mmCIF file of C-alpha atoms in Angstrom:
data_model
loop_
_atom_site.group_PDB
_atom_site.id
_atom_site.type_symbol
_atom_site.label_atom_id
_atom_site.label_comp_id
_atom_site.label_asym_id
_atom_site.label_seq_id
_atom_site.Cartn_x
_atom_site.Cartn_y
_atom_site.Cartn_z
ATOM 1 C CA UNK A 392 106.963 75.139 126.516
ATOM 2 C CA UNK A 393 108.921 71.886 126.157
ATOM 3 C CA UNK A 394 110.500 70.380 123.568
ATOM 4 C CA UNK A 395 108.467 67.320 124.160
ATOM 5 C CA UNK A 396 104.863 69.491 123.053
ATOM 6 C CA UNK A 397 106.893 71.413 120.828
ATOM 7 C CA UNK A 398 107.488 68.330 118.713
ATOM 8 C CA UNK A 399 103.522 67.423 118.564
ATOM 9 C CA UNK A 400 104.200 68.501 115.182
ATOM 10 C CA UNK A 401 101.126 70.549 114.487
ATOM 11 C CA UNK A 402 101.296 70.622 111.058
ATOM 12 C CA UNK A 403 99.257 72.951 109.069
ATOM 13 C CA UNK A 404 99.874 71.214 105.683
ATOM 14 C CA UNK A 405 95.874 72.513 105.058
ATOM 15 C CA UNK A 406 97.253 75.788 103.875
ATOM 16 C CA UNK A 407 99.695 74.099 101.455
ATOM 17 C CA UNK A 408 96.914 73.356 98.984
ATOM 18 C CA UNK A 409 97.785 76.327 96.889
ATOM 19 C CA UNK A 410 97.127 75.155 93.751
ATOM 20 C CA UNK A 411 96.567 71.244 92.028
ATOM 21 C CA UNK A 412 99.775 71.894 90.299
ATOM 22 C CA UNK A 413 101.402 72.620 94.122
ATOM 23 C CA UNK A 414 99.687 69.714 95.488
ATOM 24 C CA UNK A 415 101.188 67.590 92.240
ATOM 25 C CA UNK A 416 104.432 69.052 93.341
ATOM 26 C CA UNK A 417 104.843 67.739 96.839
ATOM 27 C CA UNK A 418 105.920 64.323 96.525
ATOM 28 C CA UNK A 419 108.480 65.814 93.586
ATOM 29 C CA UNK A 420 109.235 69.038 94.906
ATOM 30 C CA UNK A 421 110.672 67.125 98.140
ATOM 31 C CA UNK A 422 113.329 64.903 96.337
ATOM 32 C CA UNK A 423 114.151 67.632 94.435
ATOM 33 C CA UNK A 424 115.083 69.591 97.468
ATOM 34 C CA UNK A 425 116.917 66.882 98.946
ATOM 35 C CA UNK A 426 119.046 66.033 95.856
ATOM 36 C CA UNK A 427 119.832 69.706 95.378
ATOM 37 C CA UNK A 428 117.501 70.103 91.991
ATOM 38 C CA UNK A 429 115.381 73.275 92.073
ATOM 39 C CA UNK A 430 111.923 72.808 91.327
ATOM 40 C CA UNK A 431 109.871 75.347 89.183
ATOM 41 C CA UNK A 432 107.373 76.298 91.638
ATOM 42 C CA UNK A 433 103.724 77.053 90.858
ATOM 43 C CA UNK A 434 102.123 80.474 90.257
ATOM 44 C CA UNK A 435 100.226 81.686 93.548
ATOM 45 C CA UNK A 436 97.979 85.184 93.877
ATOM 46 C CA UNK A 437 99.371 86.991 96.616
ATOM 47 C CA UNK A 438 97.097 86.614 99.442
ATOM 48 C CA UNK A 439 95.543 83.135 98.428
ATOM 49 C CA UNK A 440 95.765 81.833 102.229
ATOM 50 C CA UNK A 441 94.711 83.797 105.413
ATOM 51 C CA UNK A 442 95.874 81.929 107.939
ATOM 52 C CA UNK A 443 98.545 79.534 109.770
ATOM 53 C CA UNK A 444 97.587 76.028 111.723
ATOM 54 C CA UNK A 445 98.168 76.228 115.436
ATOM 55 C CA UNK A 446 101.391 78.012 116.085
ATOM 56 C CA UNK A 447 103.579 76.328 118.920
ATOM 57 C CA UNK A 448 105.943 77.780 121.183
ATOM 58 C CA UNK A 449 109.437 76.161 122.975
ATOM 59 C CA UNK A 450 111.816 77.893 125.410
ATOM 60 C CA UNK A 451 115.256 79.176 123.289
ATOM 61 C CA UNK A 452 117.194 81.113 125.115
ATOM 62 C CA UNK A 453 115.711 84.245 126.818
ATOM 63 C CA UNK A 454 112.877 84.081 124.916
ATOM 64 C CA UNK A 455 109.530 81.692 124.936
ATOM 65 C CA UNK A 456 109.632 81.965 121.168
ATOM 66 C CA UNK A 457 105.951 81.377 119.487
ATOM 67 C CA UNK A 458 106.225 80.054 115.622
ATOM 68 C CA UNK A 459 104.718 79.044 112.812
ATOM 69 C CA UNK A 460 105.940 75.609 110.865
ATOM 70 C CA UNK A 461 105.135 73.948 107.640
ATOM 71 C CA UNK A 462 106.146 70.532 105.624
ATOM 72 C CA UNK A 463 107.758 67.260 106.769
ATOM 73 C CA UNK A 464 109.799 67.229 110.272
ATOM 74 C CA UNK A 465 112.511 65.284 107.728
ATOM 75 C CA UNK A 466 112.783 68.475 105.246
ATOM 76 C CA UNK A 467 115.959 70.244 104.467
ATOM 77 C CA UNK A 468 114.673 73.431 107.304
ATOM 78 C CA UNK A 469 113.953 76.887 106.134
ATOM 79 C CA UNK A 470 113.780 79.536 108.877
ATOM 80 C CA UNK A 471 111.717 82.918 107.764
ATOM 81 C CA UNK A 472 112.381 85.754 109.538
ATOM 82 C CA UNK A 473 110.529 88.763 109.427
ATOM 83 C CA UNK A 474 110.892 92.647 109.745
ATOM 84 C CA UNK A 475 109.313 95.721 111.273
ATOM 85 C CA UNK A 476 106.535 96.717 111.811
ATOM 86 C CA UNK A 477 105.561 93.827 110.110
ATOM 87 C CA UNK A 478 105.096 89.985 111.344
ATOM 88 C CA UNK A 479 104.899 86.082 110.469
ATOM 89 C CA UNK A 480 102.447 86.815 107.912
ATOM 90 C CA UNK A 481 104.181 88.166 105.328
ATOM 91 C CA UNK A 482 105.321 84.238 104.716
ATOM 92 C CA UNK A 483 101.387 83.288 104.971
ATOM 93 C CA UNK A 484 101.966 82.378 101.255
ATOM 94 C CA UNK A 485 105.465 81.694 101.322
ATOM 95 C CA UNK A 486 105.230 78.643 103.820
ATOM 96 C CA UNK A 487 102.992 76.637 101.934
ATOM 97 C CA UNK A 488 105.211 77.148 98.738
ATOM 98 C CA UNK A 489 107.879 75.829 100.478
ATOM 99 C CA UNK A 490 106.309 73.131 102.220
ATOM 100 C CA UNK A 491 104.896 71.812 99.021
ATOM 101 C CA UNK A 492 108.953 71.074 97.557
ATOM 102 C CA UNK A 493 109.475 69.299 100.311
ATOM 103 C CA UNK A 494 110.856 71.668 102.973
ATOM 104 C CA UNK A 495 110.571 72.147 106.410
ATOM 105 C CA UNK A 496 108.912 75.744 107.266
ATOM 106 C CA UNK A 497 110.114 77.406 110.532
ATOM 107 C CA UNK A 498 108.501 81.172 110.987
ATOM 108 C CA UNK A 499 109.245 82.824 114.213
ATOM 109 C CA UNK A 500 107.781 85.931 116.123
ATOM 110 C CA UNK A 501 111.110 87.761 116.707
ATOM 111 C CA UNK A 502 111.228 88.820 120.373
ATOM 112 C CA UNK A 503 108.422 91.975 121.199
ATOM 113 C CA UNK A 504 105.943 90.009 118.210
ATOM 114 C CA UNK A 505 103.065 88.234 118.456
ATOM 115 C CA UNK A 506 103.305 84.991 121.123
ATOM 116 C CA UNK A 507 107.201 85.350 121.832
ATOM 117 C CA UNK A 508 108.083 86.218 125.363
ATOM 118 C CA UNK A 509 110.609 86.799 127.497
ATOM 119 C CA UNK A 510 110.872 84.327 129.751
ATOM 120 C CA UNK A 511 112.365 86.455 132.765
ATOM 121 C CA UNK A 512 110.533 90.277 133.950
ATOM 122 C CA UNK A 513 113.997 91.284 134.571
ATOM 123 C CA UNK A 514 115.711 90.680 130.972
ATOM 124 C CA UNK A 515 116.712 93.608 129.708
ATOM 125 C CA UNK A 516 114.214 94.390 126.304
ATOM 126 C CA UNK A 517 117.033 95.015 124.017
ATOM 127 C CA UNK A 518 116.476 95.152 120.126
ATOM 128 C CA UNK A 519 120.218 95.401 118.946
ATOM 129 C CA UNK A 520 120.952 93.658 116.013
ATOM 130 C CA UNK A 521 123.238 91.052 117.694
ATOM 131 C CA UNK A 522 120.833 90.054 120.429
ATOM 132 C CA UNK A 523 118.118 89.507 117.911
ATOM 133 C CA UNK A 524 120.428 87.310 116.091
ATOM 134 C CA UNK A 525 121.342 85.244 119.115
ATOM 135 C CA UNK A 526 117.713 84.465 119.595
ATOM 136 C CA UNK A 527 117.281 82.367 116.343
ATOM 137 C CA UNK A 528 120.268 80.673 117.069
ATOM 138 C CA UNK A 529 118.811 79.981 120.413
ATOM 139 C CA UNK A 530 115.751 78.563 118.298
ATOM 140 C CA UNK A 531 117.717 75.959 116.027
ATOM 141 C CA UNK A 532 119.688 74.448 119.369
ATOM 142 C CA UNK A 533 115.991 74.211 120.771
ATOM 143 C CA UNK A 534 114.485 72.579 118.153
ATOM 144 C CA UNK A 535 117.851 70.721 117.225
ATOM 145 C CA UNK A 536 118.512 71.988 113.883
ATOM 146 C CA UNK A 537 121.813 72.108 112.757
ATOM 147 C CA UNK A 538 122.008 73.966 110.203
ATOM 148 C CA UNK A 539 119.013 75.800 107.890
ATOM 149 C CA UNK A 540 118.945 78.495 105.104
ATOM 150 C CA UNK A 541 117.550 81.653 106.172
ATOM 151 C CA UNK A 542 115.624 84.136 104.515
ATOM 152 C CA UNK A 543 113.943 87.328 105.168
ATOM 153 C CA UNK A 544 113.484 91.047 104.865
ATOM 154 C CA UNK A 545 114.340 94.416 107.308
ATOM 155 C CA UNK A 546 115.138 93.440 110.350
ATOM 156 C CA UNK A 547 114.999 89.758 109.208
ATOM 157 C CA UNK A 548 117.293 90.482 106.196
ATOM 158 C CA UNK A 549 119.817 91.942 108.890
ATOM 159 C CA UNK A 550 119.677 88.539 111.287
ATOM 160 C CA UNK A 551 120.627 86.546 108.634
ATOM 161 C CA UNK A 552 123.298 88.716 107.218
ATOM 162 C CA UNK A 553 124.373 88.471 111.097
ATOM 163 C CA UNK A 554 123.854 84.471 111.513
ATOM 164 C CA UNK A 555 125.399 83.910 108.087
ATOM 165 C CA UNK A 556 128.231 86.146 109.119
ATOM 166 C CA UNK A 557 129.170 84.841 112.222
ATOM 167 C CA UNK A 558 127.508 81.248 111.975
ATOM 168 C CA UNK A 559 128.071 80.102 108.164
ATOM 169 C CA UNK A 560 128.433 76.006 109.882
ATOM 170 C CA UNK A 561 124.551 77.203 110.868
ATOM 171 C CA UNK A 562 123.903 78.306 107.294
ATOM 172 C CA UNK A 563 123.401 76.387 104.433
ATOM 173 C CA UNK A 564 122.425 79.345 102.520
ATOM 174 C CA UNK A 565 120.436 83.163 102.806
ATOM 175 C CA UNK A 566 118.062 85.021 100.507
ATOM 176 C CA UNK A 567 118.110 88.703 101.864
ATOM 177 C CA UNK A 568 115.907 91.317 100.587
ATOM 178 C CA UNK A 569 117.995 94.725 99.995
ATOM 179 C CA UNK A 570 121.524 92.403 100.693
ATOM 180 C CA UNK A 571 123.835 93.166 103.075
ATOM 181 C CA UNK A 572 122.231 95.083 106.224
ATOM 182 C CA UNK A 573 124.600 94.494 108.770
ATOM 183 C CA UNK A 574 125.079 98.167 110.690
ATOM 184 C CA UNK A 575 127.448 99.591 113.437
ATOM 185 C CA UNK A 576 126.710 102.709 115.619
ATOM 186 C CA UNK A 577 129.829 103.873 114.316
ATOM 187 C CA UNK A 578 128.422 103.717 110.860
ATOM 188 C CA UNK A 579 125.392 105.028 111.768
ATOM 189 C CA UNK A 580 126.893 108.485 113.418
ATOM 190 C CA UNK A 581 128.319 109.429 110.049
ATOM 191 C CA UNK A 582 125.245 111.808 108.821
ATOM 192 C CA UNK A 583 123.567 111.228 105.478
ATOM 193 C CA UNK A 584 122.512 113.460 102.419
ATOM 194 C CA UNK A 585 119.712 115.512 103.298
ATOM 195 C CA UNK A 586 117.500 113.417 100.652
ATOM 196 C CA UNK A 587 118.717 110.011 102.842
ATOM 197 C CA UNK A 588 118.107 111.637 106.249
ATOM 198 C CA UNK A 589 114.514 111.913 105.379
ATOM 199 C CA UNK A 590 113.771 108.751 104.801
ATOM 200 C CA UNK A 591 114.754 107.301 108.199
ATOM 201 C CA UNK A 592 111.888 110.399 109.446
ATOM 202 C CA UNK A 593 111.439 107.629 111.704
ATOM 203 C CA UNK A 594 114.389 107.108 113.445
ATOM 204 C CA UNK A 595 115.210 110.777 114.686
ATOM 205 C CA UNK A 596 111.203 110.445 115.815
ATOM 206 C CA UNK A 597 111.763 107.420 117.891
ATOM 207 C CA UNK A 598 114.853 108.981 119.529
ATOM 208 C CA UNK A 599 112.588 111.487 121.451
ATOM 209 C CA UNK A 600 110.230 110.604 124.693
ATOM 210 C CA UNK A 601 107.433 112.134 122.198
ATOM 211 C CA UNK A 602 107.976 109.621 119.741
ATOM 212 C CA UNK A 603 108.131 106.597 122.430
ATOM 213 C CA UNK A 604 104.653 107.909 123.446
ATOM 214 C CA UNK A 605 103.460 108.381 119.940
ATOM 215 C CA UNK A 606 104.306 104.856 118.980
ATOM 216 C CA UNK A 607 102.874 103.368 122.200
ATOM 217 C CA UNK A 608 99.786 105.033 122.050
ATOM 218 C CA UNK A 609 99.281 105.259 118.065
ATOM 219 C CA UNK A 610 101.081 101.714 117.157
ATOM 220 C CA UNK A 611 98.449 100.181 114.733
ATOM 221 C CA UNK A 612 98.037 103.793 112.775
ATOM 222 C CA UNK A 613 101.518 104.260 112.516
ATOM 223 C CA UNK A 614 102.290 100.827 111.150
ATOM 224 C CA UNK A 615 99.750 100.928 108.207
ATOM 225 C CA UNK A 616 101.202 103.993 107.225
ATOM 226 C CA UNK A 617 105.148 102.632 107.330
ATOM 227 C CA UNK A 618 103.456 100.103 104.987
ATOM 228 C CA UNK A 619 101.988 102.764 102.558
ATOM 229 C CA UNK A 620 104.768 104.302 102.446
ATOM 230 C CA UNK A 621 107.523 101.093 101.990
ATOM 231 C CA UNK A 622 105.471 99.634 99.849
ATOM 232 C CA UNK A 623 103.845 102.491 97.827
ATOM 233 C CA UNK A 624 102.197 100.189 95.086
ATOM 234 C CA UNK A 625 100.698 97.138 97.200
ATOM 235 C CA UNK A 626 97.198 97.761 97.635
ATOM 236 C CA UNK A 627 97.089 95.394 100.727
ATOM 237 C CA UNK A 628 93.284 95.468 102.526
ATOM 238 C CA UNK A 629 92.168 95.995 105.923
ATOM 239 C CA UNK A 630 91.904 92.345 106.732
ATOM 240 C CA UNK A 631 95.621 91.949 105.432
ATOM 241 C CA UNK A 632 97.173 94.563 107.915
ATOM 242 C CA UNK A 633 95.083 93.544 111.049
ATOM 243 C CA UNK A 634 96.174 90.214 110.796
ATOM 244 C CA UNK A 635 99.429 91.318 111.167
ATOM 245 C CA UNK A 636 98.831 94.454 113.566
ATOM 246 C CA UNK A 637 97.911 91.691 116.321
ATOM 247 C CA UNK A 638 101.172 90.993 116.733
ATOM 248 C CA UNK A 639 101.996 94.448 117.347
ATOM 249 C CA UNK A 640 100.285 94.056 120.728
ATOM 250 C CA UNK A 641 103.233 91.970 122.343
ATOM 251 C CA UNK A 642 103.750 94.020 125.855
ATOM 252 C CA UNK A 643 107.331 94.245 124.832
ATOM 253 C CA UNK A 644 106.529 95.367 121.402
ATOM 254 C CA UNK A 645 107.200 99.246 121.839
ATOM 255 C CA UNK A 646 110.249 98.485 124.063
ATOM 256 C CA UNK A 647 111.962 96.654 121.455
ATOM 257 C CA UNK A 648 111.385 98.758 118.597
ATOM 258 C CA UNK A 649 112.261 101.562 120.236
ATOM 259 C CA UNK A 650 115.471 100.078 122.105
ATOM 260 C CA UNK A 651 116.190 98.583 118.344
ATOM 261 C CA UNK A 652 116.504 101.984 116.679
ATOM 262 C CA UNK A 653 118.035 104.160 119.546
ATOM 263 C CA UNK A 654 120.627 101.692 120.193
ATOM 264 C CA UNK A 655 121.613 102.355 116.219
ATOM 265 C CA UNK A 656 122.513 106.124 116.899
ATOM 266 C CA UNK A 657 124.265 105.522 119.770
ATOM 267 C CA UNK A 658 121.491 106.760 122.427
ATOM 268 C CA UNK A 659 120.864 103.408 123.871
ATOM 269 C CA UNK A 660 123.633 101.098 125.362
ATOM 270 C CA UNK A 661 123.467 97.476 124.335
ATOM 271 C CA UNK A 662 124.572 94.796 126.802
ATOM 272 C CA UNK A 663 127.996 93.869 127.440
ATOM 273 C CA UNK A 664 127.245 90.310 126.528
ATOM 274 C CA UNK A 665 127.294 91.429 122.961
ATOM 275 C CA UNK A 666 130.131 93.634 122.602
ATOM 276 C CA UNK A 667 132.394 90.927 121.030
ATOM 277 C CA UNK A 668 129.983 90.345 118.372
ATOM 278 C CA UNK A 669 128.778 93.690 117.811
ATOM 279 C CA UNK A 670 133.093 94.517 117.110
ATOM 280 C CA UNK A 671 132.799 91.538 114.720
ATOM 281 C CA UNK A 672 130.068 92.969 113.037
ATOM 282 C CA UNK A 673 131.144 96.672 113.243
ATOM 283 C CA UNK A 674 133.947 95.538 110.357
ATOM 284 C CA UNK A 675 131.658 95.013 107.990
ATOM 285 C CA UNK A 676 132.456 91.609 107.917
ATOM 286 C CA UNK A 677 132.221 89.022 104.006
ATOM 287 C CA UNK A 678 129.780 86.466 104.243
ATOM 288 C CA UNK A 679 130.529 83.211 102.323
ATOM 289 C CA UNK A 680 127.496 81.133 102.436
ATOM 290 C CA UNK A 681 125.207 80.352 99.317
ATOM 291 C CA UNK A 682 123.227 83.919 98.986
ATOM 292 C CA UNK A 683 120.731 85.479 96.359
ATOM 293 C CA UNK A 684 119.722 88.808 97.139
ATOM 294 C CA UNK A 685 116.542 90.367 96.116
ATOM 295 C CA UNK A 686 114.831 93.901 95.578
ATOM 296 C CA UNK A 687 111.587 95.529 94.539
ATOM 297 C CA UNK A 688 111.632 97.869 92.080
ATOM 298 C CA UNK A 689 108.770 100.147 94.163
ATOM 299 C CA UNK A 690 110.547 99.569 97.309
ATOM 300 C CA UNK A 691 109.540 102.806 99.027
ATOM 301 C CA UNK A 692 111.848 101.634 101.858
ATOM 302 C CA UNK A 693 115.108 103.114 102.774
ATOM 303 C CA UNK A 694 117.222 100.674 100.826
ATOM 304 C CA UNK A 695 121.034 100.504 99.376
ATOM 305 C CA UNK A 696 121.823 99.937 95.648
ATOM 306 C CA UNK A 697 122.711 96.515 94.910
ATOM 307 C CA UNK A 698 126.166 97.423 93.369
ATOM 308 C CA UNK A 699 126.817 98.765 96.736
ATOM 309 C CA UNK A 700 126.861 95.271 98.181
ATOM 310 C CA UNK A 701 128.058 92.842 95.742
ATOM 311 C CA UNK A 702 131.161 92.802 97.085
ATOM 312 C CA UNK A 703 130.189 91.940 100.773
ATOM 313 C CA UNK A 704 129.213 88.462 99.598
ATOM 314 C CA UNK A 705 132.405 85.745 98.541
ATOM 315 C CA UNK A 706 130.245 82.447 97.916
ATOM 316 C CA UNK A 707 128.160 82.004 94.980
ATOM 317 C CA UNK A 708 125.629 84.444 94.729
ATOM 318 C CA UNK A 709 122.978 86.151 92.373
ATOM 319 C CA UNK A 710 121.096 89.090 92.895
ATOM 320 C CA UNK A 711 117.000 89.609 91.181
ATOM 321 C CA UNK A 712 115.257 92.244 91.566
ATOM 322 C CA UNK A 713 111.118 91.272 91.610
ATOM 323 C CA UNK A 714 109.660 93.645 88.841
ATOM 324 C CA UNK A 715 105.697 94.616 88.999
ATOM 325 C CA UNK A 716 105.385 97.508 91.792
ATOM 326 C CA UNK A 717 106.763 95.576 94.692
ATOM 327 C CA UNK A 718 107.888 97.064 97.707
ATOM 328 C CA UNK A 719 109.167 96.492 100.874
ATOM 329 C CA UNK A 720 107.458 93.401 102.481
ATOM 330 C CA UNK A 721 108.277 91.765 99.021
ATOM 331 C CA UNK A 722 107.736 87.860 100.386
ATOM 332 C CA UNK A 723 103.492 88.959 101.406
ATOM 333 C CA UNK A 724 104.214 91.024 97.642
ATOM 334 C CA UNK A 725 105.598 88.380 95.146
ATOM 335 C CA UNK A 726 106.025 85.591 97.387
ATOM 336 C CA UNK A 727 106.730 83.093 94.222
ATOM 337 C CA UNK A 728 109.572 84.917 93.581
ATOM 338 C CA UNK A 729 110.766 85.263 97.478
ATOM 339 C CA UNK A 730 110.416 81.309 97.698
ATOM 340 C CA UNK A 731 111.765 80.454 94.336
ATOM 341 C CA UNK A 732 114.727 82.142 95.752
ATOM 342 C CA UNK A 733 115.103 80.035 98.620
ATOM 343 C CA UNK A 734 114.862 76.687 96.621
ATOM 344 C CA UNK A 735 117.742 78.222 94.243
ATOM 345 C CA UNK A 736 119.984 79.547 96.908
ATOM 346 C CA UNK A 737 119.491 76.015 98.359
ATOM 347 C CA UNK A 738 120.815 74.286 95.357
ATOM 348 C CA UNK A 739 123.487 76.310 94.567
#
């Protein structure tokens, strides 16, 4: 779609009425933002909205990219970026937080989610970690943003250790849930403690032509249980997981996921086009933008220890981790603390 109906700015300001006291905030919470002051943000029940306003779409890249958006065009941007086998919606009560201090809310489908497409049959569907990256870069030159702070979780935790790695002039500053995710297949053919191994069950499953199948044909089943089990404690309703099992019926969906963790052990080949990037990121390298980093303390996920990663981050950085049984998808699971932590990495 173009950028001129991508910029009929269809807000959906109608889920920012979280509270009064967020509505109260709005005018304040946006100066604030802009002169670097963190606002205190209001207290919101997990789950309190249901829905987004009419998500638009724009060409970036290879991909037709389908998003969500929130709070004045004029805002300092956030882009939310979320993980698998999960979707846009675990920012459903994020957004409006955000929105309501004042920033702008981008929240894309990553590619083989919800509306984004490819825009070509014969692109290859490749979910390395680089390409994935490339794509939201791809979305800020479409919608002409310069620079934004990113945020997000899994595989959205990774592309902005990735963008904020190899982009920090695109970066103003990161939250990442469970820190520093960047990978290499190098990395990944050194094998783990027995204990580790099982955890990424997984993995080994998708590396066989029964687990492609088993995915493709059992996709929504197999999701809700990856969420019972990453997020052990979160007693998240039907309604809450279909919304975001929708999105798990993108035709490229299965090919992504699949292609995504194959590539990781080695038994998928990326595309060439990547190789520089992929060496950059195969050294592990220091990222220097503004970061907090954030953990549950139920995260049933596999996860690293945050001492592990302190070091991996040379800017000013904090790290929280959200008490209260939260797990994986912690922005849908304590999303006042997940958006608090955007504001503050903001102002550092």
């Amino acid at each position: 779609m173009s950028e001129e109906i991508n910029h009929r700015r269809r807000n959906f300001l109608g889920i920012a009425a979280v509270t009064m006291a967020a509505a109260e905030l709005s005018v304040m919470g946006r100066a604030r933002a802009q002169t670097q002051e963190a606002p205190a943000l209001p207290a919101i029940k997990p789950g309190t909205h249901t829905s987004f306003g009419p998500l638009a779409q724009i060409d970036a890249g290879v991909l037709n990219t389908g998003y969500a958006q929130a709070g004045p065009t004029d805002g300092p941007v956030v882009i939310l970026l979320h993980g698998w086998p999960y979707d846009i919606y675990s920012f459903i009560d994020v957004a409006p937080l955000l929105a309501s201090a004042g920033y702008r809310v981008i929240v894309p489908y990553l590619r083989g989610y919800g509306t984004t497409r490819f825009r070509s049959s014969g692109t290859i569907r490749n979910g390395q970690q680089a390409a994935i990256a490339v794509d939201i870069v791809a979305l800020m030159d479409a919608l002409r943003i310069q620079t934004a702070i990113v945020a997000g979780y899994d595989w959205g935790a990774r592309t902005a250790n990735i963008m904020a790695a190899l982009w920090p002039e695109r970066c103003r500053a990161m939250v990442s849930v469970s820190g520093y995710l960047i990978g290499s297949q190098e990395a990944n053919s050194k094998p783990l403690p027995p204990k580790a191994e099982l955890a990424w069950w997984y993995q080994f499953y998708f590396a066989t032509e029964r687990g492609r199948q088993g995915y493709e044909h059992n996709r929504h089943d197999f999701a809700k249980l990856i969420w019972q089990l990453a997020s052990p404690k979160w007693n998240f309703d039907d309604a809450t997981f279909e919304r975001s099992a929708d999105a798990f019926n993108n035709p490229d969906h299965v090919a992504i996921v699949i292609h995504n963790y194959r590539w990781r052990l080695s038994l998928a080949e990326g595309e060439s086009q990547y190789d520089d990037l992929e060496r950059k990121l195969a050294a592990g390298p220091v990222i220097g933008v503004p970061t907090i980093t954030l953990e549950g303390d139920a995260n049933g996920a596999p996860h690293p220890e945050p001492s592990s990663y302190r070091q991996k981050f040379s800017g000013k950085y904090l790290h929280r981790t959200i008490t209260g049984g939260i797990g994986h998808n912690l922005p849908q699971e304590a999303p006042q603390a997940f958006a608090q932590a955007v504001i503050d990495a903001g102002a550092f």
